[in-house]
Each structure stands twice: as C-alpha cells, then as structure tokens.
C-alpha cells in the first residue's frame, strides 16, 4: 500500500485553478487529490526505472545504434526531473520511488504473467536472438506496459477531477514522459511481435490500469 502520509500539501502549477475558483484541493477532497496528483508521479518513477534499466542493458551490449536512443532517454529524464522538481522536495521524490516499488510488488502477478508470455512470444517470433537481446526486449515491453497503463490512469483521474471541479484540469504528469514510449520502442529495432500478443498486451494494460484505480488510500483524516 502506498504511504498515506505523503499527500502533496500544496498546489503545483498544473493544479492552478481559474481565477475566482476555489482551490482544487477544497473542491475535490483529499482522496481524489491524492489519486490525481500523487499516485501518477509515484508510478512514473517505476516507468523511469524501467527506462534506466533499458539504457544500462543497451550500454552493456555495446550496440552503437542504441547510443543516440540512450542519450535521448537521459535527456528526457533530465527535462522531466526539471519540471518535477518544482512540484515536490527531493525527499518526497525518493519516497515516490519507494512507493512505486511497493506498487510493483502488489501487481507482481500481472507483471510476471506478462513477462512469461512475452518471453515465449519473443523467442517464437525471433529465433536466434541472444539472451541479452531477449531480456532487453522484455524490459522494453514491460516499460511500455507501465507507461500505457499510467497514461490511461491519468486520463481517468483527470476526467474525474475536472467533472468534480466543473472546469478543465490539466494532466499532472510533466510532458517529457509522454515522449518516452516512442523512444523506448526504438530499442526493439526490427524484431517481430505478433498481432495476437499485441492484443494480449492491450489487455494487460487495462488490467494494470484497473489495479492503479483500486489502490487503497488512507487519508490524513483516517490516520
């Protein structure tokens, strides 16, 4: 369970309400604000952790074609963290990463099942790949899974919050992360994935999004 004691206690720029409107936190309530503004930032840290792993794996493989991709990922990460640093203290960002790992453990059944089916798919469709290449591809697709589920979750929560607030609220995630999926998939090169698995992948995205929506939250009033 995510630590309930680290609800964002201030209004980051993306949450700024129109003039003459009540503060968003007072309109939507503490739990809704937590789901909208904290959980996405925590799970985003898990996605970046996958991306960092992909970069490190690519470096170990020594493929010169992936060097521009790795530079692009690191540039995006710096841009993301520059924006993210305005929203919380470094200590809170570290706690978000810890909570991201807790979430990863909580959905281990989904991630493990996805990993197993993905490995079978990659080996069947791309015979002759080295073991390191197989695990790089697995990490690429698992990163994609977390990112797509995260983006869907953010869409759901943004619609809920906008409805409650009666005005349009922007997404909480810093924009650089939305460029990450395209770069990550470049690491896959010309490897083949069947349409059948892609449909299974979309089902996993839906399942993971549902798990994000069902995260139990203990507000400060319940402490």
PDB file of C-alpha atoms in Angstrom:
ATOM      1  CA  UNK A   1       0.000   0.000   0.000  1.00  0.00           C
ATOM      2  CA  UNK A   2       1.196   3.479  -0.739  1.00  0.00           C
ATOM      3  CA  UNK A   3       2.313   5.500   2.260  1.00  0.00           C
ATOM      4  CA  UNK A   4      -0.725   7.662   3.169  1.00  0.00           C
ATOM      5  CA  UNK A   5       1.362  10.294   4.945  1.00  0.00           C
ATOM      6  CA  UNK A   6       2.823  11.902   1.841  1.00  0.00           C
ATOM      7  CA  UNK A   7      -0.130  13.574   0.160  1.00  0.00           C
ATOM      8  CA  UNK A   8       1.026  16.624  -1.788  1.00  0.00           C
ATOM      9  CA  UNK A   9       0.374  19.535   0.602  1.00  0.00           C
ATOM     10  CA  UNK A  10       0.473  22.329  -1.976  1.00  0.00           C
ATOM     11  CA  UNK A  11      -0.877  23.367  -5.365  1.00  0.00           C
ATOM     12  CA  UNK A  12       1.634  22.606  -8.134  1.00  0.00           C
ATOM     13  CA  UNK A  13       1.438  24.700 -11.319  1.00  0.00           C
ATOM     14  CA  UNK A  14      -0.645  22.110 -13.202  1.00  0.00           C
ATOM     15  CA  UNK A  15      -3.299  22.256 -10.481  1.00  0.00           C
ATOM     16  CA  UNK A  16      -3.779  26.005 -10.605  1.00  0.00           C
ATOM     17  CA  UNK A  17      -7.475  26.764 -10.825  1.00  0.00           C
ATOM     18  CA  UNK A  18      -9.081  29.580 -12.863  1.00  0.00           C
ATOM     19  CA  UNK A  19      -9.382  32.990 -11.238  1.00  0.00           C
ATOM     20  CA  UNK A  20     -12.221  33.270  -8.710  1.00  0.00           C
ATOM     21  CA  UNK A  21     -12.418  29.498  -8.287  1.00  0.00           C
ATOM     22  CA  UNK A  22     -11.960  27.663  -5.006  1.00  0.00           C
ATOM     23  CA  UNK A  23      -8.675  25.761  -4.570  1.00  0.00           C
ATOM     24  CA  UNK A  24      -8.896  22.377  -6.260  1.00  0.00           C
ATOM     25  CA  UNK A  25      -7.977  20.588  -3.026  1.00  0.00           C
ATOM     26  CA  UNK A  26     -11.056  22.018  -1.305  1.00  0.00           C
ATOM     27  CA  UNK A  27     -13.346  21.113  -4.201  1.00  0.00           C
ATOM     28  CA  UNK A  28     -12.431  17.503  -4.900  1.00  0.00           C
ATOM     29  CA  UNK A  29     -11.357  16.280  -1.467  1.00  0.00           C
ATOM     30  CA  UNK A  30      -8.172  14.777  -0.142  1.00  0.00           C
ATOM     31  CA  UNK A  31      -8.518  11.259  -1.533  1.00  0.00           C
ATOM     32  CA  UNK A  32      -9.342  12.437  -5.057  1.00  0.00           C
ATOM     33  CA  UNK A  33      -6.406  14.834  -4.960  1.00  0.00           C
ATOM     34  CA  UNK A  34      -4.123  12.020  -3.827  1.00  0.00           C
ATOM     35  CA  UNK A  35      -5.285   9.752  -6.655  1.00  0.00           C
ATOM     36  CA  UNK A  36      -4.936  12.545  -9.182  1.00  0.00           C
ATOM     37  CA  UNK A  37      -1.715  14.240  -8.087  1.00  0.00           C
ATOM     38  CA  UNK A  38       0.418  11.779  -6.151  1.00  0.00           C
ATOM     39  CA  UNK A  39      -0.143   8.257  -7.455  1.00  0.00           C
ATOM     40  CA  UNK A  40       0.737   9.120 -11.084  1.00  0.00           C
ATOM     41  CA  UNK A  41       4.013  10.744 -10.054  1.00  0.00           C
ATOM     42  CA  UNK A  42       4.917   7.729  -7.940  1.00  0.00           C
ATOM     43  CA  UNK A  43       4.177   5.194 -10.685  1.00  0.00           C
ATOM     44  CA  UNK A  44       6.017   7.373 -13.199  1.00  0.00           C
ATOM     45  CA  UNK A  45       9.146   6.669 -11.157  1.00  0.00           C
ATOM     46  CA  UNK A  46       8.635   2.963 -11.824  1.00  0.00           C
ATOM     47  CA  UNK A  47       8.418   3.649 -15.570  1.00  0.00           C
ATOM     48  CA  UNK A  48      11.626   5.703 -15.443  1.00  0.00           C
ATOM     49  CA  UNK A  49      13.298   2.881 -13.530  1.00  0.00           C
ATOM     50  CA  UNK A  50      12.455   0.509 -16.391  1.00  0.00           C
ATOM     51  CA  UNK A  51      13.781   3.085 -18.865  1.00  0.00           C
ATOM     52  CA  UNK A  52      17.032   3.415 -16.915  1.00  0.00           C
ATOM     53  CA  UNK A  53      17.375  -0.371 -16.942  1.00  0.00           C
ATOM     54  CA  UNK A  54      16.929  -0.418 -20.716  1.00  0.00           C
ATOM     55  CA  UNK A  55      19.667   2.195 -21.125  1.00  0.00           C
ATOM     56  CA  UNK A  56      22.034   0.228 -18.874  1.00  0.00           C
ATOM     57  CA  UNK A  57      21.318  -3.038 -20.693  1.00  0.00           C
ATOM     58  CA  UNK A  58      21.932  -1.388 -24.063  1.00  0.00           C
ATOM     59  CA  UNK A  59      25.248   0.017 -22.845  1.00  0.00           C
ATOM     60  CA  UNK A  60      26.322  -3.435 -21.642  1.00  0.00           C
ATOM     61  CA  UNK A  61      25.507  -4.884 -25.064  1.00  0.00           C
ATOM     62  CA  UNK A  62      27.725  -2.272 -26.705  1.00  0.00           C
ATOM     63  CA  UNK A  63      25.447  -1.688 -29.697  1.00  0.00           C
ATOM     64  CA  UNK A  64      26.444   1.687 -31.225  1.00  0.00           C
ATOM     65  CA  UNK A  65      22.995   2.051 -32.830  1.00  0.00           C
ATOM     66  CA  UNK A  66      21.389   2.444 -29.414  1.00  0.00           C
ATOM     67  CA  UNK A  67      23.690   5.227 -28.219  1.00  0.00           C
ATOM     68  CA  UNK A  68      21.507   8.049 -29.652  1.00  0.00           C
ATOM     69  CA  UNK A  69      18.461   6.420 -28.054  1.00  0.00           C
ATOM     70  CA  UNK A  70      20.145   6.250 -24.669  1.00  0.00           C
ATOM     71  CA  UNK A  71      21.153   9.906 -24.914  1.00  0.00           C
ATOM     72  CA  UNK A  72      17.562  10.775 -25.817  1.00  0.00           C
ATOM     73  CA  UNK A  73      16.200   8.876 -22.812  1.00  0.00           C
ATOM     74  CA  UNK A  74      18.615  10.596 -20.452  1.00  0.00           C
ATOM     75  CA  UNK A  75      17.769  13.999 -21.932  1.00  0.00           C
ATOM     76  CA  UNK A  76      14.070  13.320 -21.426  1.00  0.00           C
ATOM     77  CA  UNK A  77      14.749  12.213 -17.866  1.00  0.00           C
ATOM     78  CA  UNK A  78      16.570  15.472 -17.105  1.00  0.00           C
ATOM     79  CA  UNK A  79      13.755  17.510 -18.661  1.00  0.00           C
ATOM     80  CA  UNK A  80      11.184  15.548 -16.676  1.00  0.00           C
ATOM     81  CA  UNK A  81      13.051  15.957 -13.397  1.00  0.00           C
ATOM     82  CA  UNK A  82      13.496  19.679 -14.041  1.00  0.00           C
ATOM     83  CA  UNK A  83       9.721  20.083 -14.206  1.00  0.00           C
ATOM     84  CA  UNK A  84       9.121  17.547 -11.451  1.00  0.00           C
ATOM     85  CA  UNK A  85      11.465  19.363  -9.057  1.00  0.00           C
ATOM     86  CA  UNK A  86       9.015  22.276  -8.926  1.00  0.00           C
ATOM     87  CA  UNK A  87       6.300  20.018  -7.571  1.00  0.00           C
ATOM     88  CA  UNK A  88       7.984  18.452  -4.561  1.00  0.00           C
ATOM     89  CA  UNK A  89      11.110  18.220  -2.445  1.00  0.00           C
ATOM     90  CA  UNK A  90      13.815  15.698  -3.319  1.00  0.00           C
ATOM     91  CA  UNK A  91      12.907  13.659  -0.235  1.00  0.00           C
ATOM     92  CA  UNK A  92       9.320  13.310  -1.450  1.00  0.00           C
ATOM     93  CA  UNK A  93      10.550  12.211  -4.893  1.00  0.00           C
ATOM     94  CA  UNK A  94      12.617   9.483  -3.229  1.00  0.00           C
ATOM     95  CA  UNK A  95       9.547   8.351  -1.298  1.00  0.00           C
ATOM     96  CA  UNK A  96       7.601   8.201  -4.555  1.00  0.00           C
ATOM     97  CA  UNK A  97      10.161   5.754  -5.934  1.00  0.00           C
ATOM     98  CA  UNK A  98       9.845   3.610  -2.805  1.00  0.00           C
ATOM     99  CA  UNK A  99       6.063   3.613  -3.185  1.00  0.00           C
ATOM    100  CA  UNK A 100       6.458   2.726  -6.857  1.00  0.00           C
ATOM    101  CA  UNK A 101       8.347  -0.416  -5.847  1.00  0.00           C
ATOM    102  CA  UNK A 102       5.603  -1.251  -3.348  1.00  0.00           C
ATOM    103  CA  UNK A 103       3.065  -0.958  -6.168  1.00  0.00           C
ATOM    104  CA  UNK A 104       5.246  -3.143  -8.402  1.00  0.00           C
ATOM    105  CA  UNK A 105       5.222  -5.852  -5.732  1.00  0.00           C
ATOM    106  CA  UNK A 106       1.444  -5.524  -5.387  1.00  0.00           C
ATOM    107  CA  UNK A 107       0.896  -6.181  -9.117  1.00  0.00           C
ATOM    108  CA  UNK A 108       3.610  -8.820  -9.413  1.00  0.00           C
ATOM    109  CA  UNK A 109       1.089 -11.381 -10.673  1.00  0.00           C
ATOM    110  CA  UNK A 110       0.220  -9.195 -13.666  1.00  0.00           C
ATOM    111  CA  UNK A 111       3.819  -8.263 -14.446  1.00  0.00           C
ATOM    112  CA  UNK A 112       5.105 -11.832 -14.019  1.00  0.00           C
ATOM    113  CA  UNK A 113       2.400 -13.319 -16.240  1.00  0.00           C
ATOM    114  CA  UNK A 114       3.059 -10.637 -18.853  1.00  0.00           C
ATOM    115  CA  UNK A 115       6.800 -11.308 -18.684  1.00  0.00           C
ATOM    116  CA  UNK A 116       6.360 -15.060 -19.142  1.00  0.00           C
ATOM    117  CA  UNK A 117       4.058 -14.738 -22.162  1.00  0.00           C
ATOM    118  CA  UNK A 118       6.271 -12.018 -23.603  1.00  0.00           C
ATOM    119  CA  UNK A 119       9.392 -14.165 -23.363  1.00  0.00           C
ATOM    120  CA  UNK A 120       7.653 -17.065 -25.122  1.00  0.00           C
ATOM    121  CA  UNK A 121       6.441 -14.671 -27.831  1.00  0.00           C
ATOM    122  CA  UNK A 122       9.851 -13.090 -28.441  1.00  0.00           C
ATOM    123  CA  UNK A 123      11.621 -16.454 -28.690  1.00  0.00           C
ATOM    124  CA  UNK A 124       8.959 -17.859 -31.015  1.00  0.00           C
ATOM    125  CA  UNK A 125       8.846 -14.860 -33.345  1.00  0.00           C
ATOM    126  CA  UNK A 126      12.557 -14.010 -33.267  1.00  0.00           C
ATOM    127  CA  UNK A 127      14.591 -17.236 -33.176  1.00  0.00           C
ATOM    128  CA  UNK A 128      18.319 -16.812 -32.782  1.00  0.00           C
ATOM    129  CA  UNK A 129      18.246 -13.742 -30.547  1.00  0.00           C
ATOM    130  CA  UNK A 130      20.871 -13.651 -27.821  1.00  0.00           C
ATOM    131  CA  UNK A 131      19.757 -13.952 -24.222  1.00  0.00           C
ATOM    132  CA  UNK A 132      20.727 -10.336 -23.516  1.00  0.00           C
ATOM    133  CA  UNK A 133      18.673  -9.154 -26.502  1.00  0.00           C
ATOM    134  CA  UNK A 134      15.663 -11.149 -25.324  1.00  0.00           C
ATOM    135  CA  UNK A 135      15.760  -9.555 -21.876  1.00  0.00           C
ATOM    136  CA  UNK A 136      16.253  -6.109 -23.367  1.00  0.00           C
ATOM    137  CA  UNK A 137      13.083  -6.602 -25.429  1.00  0.00           C
ATOM    138  CA  UNK A 138      11.208  -7.889 -22.394  1.00  0.00           C
ATOM    139  CA  UNK A 139      12.153  -4.753 -20.460  1.00  0.00           C
ATOM    140  CA  UNK A 140      11.112  -2.548 -23.402  1.00  0.00           C
ATOM    141  CA  UNK A 141       7.641  -4.083 -23.494  1.00  0.00           C
ATOM    142  CA  UNK A 142       7.248  -4.051 -19.709  1.00  0.00           C
ATOM    143  CA  UNK A 143       8.196  -0.377 -19.666  1.00  0.00           C
ATOM    144  CA  UNK A 144       5.591   0.186 -22.377  1.00  0.00           C
ATOM    145  CA  UNK A 145       3.033  -1.669 -20.271  1.00  0.00           C
ATOM    146  CA  UNK A 146       3.604   0.551 -17.241  1.00  0.00           C
ATOM    147  CA  UNK A 147       3.632   3.746 -19.314  1.00  0.00           C
ATOM    148  CA  UNK A 148       0.426   2.989 -21.205  1.00  0.00           C
ATOM    149  CA  UNK A 149      -1.391   1.923 -18.045  1.00  0.00           C
ATOM    150  CA  UNK A 150      -0.141   5.061 -16.301  1.00  0.00           C
ATOM    151  CA  UNK A 151      -1.331   7.326 -19.126  1.00  0.00           C
ATOM    152  CA  UNK A 152      -4.772   5.693 -19.109  1.00  0.00           C
ATOM    153  CA  UNK A 153      -4.959   6.054 -15.338  1.00  0.00           C
ATOM    154  CA  UNK A 154      -4.093   9.752 -15.604  1.00  0.00           C
ATOM    155  CA  UNK A 155      -6.822  10.238 -18.220  1.00  0.00           C
ATOM    156  CA  UNK A 156      -9.383   8.593 -15.940  1.00  0.00           C
ATOM    157  CA  UNK A 157      -8.409  10.633 -12.885  1.00  0.00           C
ATOM    158  CA  UNK A 158      -8.195  13.893 -14.832  1.00  0.00           C
ATOM    159  CA  UNK A 159     -11.740  13.416 -16.137  1.00  0.00           C
ATOM    160  CA  UNK A 160     -12.987  12.645 -12.622  1.00  0.00           C
ATOM    161  CA  UNK A 161     -11.301  15.703 -11.151  1.00  0.00           C
ATOM    162  CA  UNK A 162     -12.419  18.000 -13.984  1.00  0.00           C
ATOM    163  CA  UNK A 163     -16.004  16.814 -13.503  1.00  0.00           C
ATOM    164  CA  UNK A 164     -15.917  17.423  -9.757  1.00  0.00           C
ATOM    165  CA  UNK A 165     -14.251  20.810 -10.156  1.00  0.00           C
ATOM    166  CA  UNK A 166     -16.589  21.847 -13.014  1.00  0.00           C
ATOM    167  CA  UNK A 167     -13.668  23.154 -15.057  1.00  0.00           C
ATOM    168  CA  UNK A 168     -10.947  21.574 -17.160  1.00  0.00           C
ATOM    169  CA  UNK A 169      -7.907  20.406 -15.215  1.00  0.00           C
ATOM    170  CA  UNK A 170      -4.612  19.617 -16.940  1.00  0.00           C
ATOM    171  CA  UNK A 171      -2.792  16.305 -16.616  1.00  0.00           C
ATOM    172  CA  UNK A 172      -0.419  16.152 -13.642  1.00  0.00           C
ATOM    173  CA  UNK A 173       2.437  14.359 -15.409  1.00  0.00           C
ATOM    174  CA  UNK A 174       5.255  16.528 -16.793  1.00  0.00           C
ATOM    175  CA  UNK A 175       5.096  16.469 -20.592  1.00  0.00           C
ATOM    176  CA  UNK A 176       8.532  14.912 -21.304  1.00  0.00           C
ATOM    177  CA  UNK A 177       7.357  11.484 -20.126  1.00  0.00           C
ATOM    178  CA  UNK A 178       4.820  11.339 -22.961  1.00  0.00           C
ATOM    179  CA  UNK A 179       7.713  11.206 -25.437  1.00  0.00           C
ATOM    180  CA  UNK A 180       9.267   8.196 -23.728  1.00  0.00           C
ATOM    181  CA  UNK A 181       7.257   5.315 -25.316  1.00  0.00           C
ATOM    182  CA  UNK A 182       8.304   6.166 -28.859  1.00  0.00           C
ATOM    183  CA  UNK A 183      11.997   6.268 -27.936  1.00  0.00           C
ATOM    184  CA  UNK A 184      11.796   3.093 -25.863  1.00  0.00           C
ATOM    185  CA  UNK A 185      10.297   1.123 -28.740  1.00  0.00           C
ATOM    186  CA  UNK A 186      13.193   2.143 -30.975  1.00  0.00           C
ATOM    187  CA  UNK A 187      15.331  -0.241 -28.928  1.00  0.00           C
ATOM    188  CA  UNK A 188      13.261  -3.124 -30.331  1.00  0.00           C
ATOM    189  CA  UNK A 189      14.598  -2.461 -33.801  1.00  0.00           C
ATOM    190  CA  UNK A 190      13.139  -4.822 -36.402  1.00  0.00           C
ATOM    191  CA  UNK A 191      12.164  -7.591 -34.002  1.00  0.00           C
ATOM    192  CA  UNK A 192       8.731  -9.090 -34.627  1.00  0.00           C
ATOM    193  CA  UNK A 193       5.766  -9.266 -32.245  1.00  0.00           C
ATOM    194  CA  UNK A 194       2.518 -10.889 -33.379  1.00  0.00           C
ATOM    195  CA  UNK A 195      -0.805  -9.070 -33.517  1.00  0.00           C
ATOM    196  CA  UNK A 196      -2.191 -11.686 -31.156  1.00  0.00           C
ATOM    197  CA  UNK A 197       0.331 -10.768 -28.487  1.00  0.00           C
ATOM    198  CA  UNK A 198      -0.228  -7.062 -29.075  1.00  0.00           C
ATOM    199  CA  UNK A 199      -3.891  -7.632 -28.228  1.00  0.00           C
ATOM    200  CA  UNK A 200      -2.858  -9.540 -25.094  1.00  0.00           C
ATOM    201  CA  UNK A 201      -0.583  -6.611 -24.267  1.00  0.00           C
ATOM    202  CA  UNK A 202      -3.520  -4.210 -24.501  1.00  0.00           C
ATOM    203  CA  UNK A 203      -5.450  -6.459 -22.100  1.00  0.00           C
ATOM    204  CA  UNK A 204      -2.572  -6.306 -19.620  1.00  0.00           C
ATOM    205  CA  UNK A 205      -2.595  -2.512 -19.928  1.00  0.00           C
ATOM    206  CA  UNK A 206      -6.284  -2.484 -19.000  1.00  0.00           C
ATOM    207  CA  UNK A 207      -5.703  -4.827 -16.067  1.00  0.00           C
ATOM    208  CA  UNK A 208      -2.817  -2.756 -14.734  1.00  0.00           C
ATOM    209  CA  UNK A 209      -4.837   0.448 -15.102  1.00  0.00           C
ATOM    210  CA  UNK A 210      -7.634  -1.134 -13.067  1.00  0.00           C
ATOM    211  CA  UNK A 211      -5.150  -2.057 -10.347  1.00  0.00           C
ATOM    212  CA  UNK A 212      -3.937   1.537 -10.219  1.00  0.00           C
ATOM    213  CA  UNK A 213      -7.524   2.720  -9.773  1.00  0.00           C
ATOM    214  CA  UNK A 214      -8.014   0.250  -6.916  1.00  0.00           C
ATOM    215  CA  UNK A 215      -5.007   1.337  -4.868  1.00  0.00           C
ATOM    216  CA  UNK A 216      -6.144   1.634  -1.260  1.00  0.00           C
ATOM    217  CA  UNK A 217      -5.720   5.089   0.196  1.00  0.00           C
ATOM    218  CA  UNK A 218      -5.699   6.119   3.825  1.00  0.00           C
ATOM    219  CA  UNK A 219      -6.220   9.862   4.091  1.00  0.00           C
ATOM    220  CA  UNK A 220      -4.946  12.043   6.903  1.00  0.00           C
ATOM    221  CA  UNK A 221      -8.457  12.118   8.340  1.00  0.00           C
ATOM    222  CA  UNK A 222      -8.323   8.339   8.669  1.00  0.00           C
ATOM    223  CA  UNK A 223      -4.889   8.331  10.368  1.00  0.00           C
TER     224      UNK A 223
END
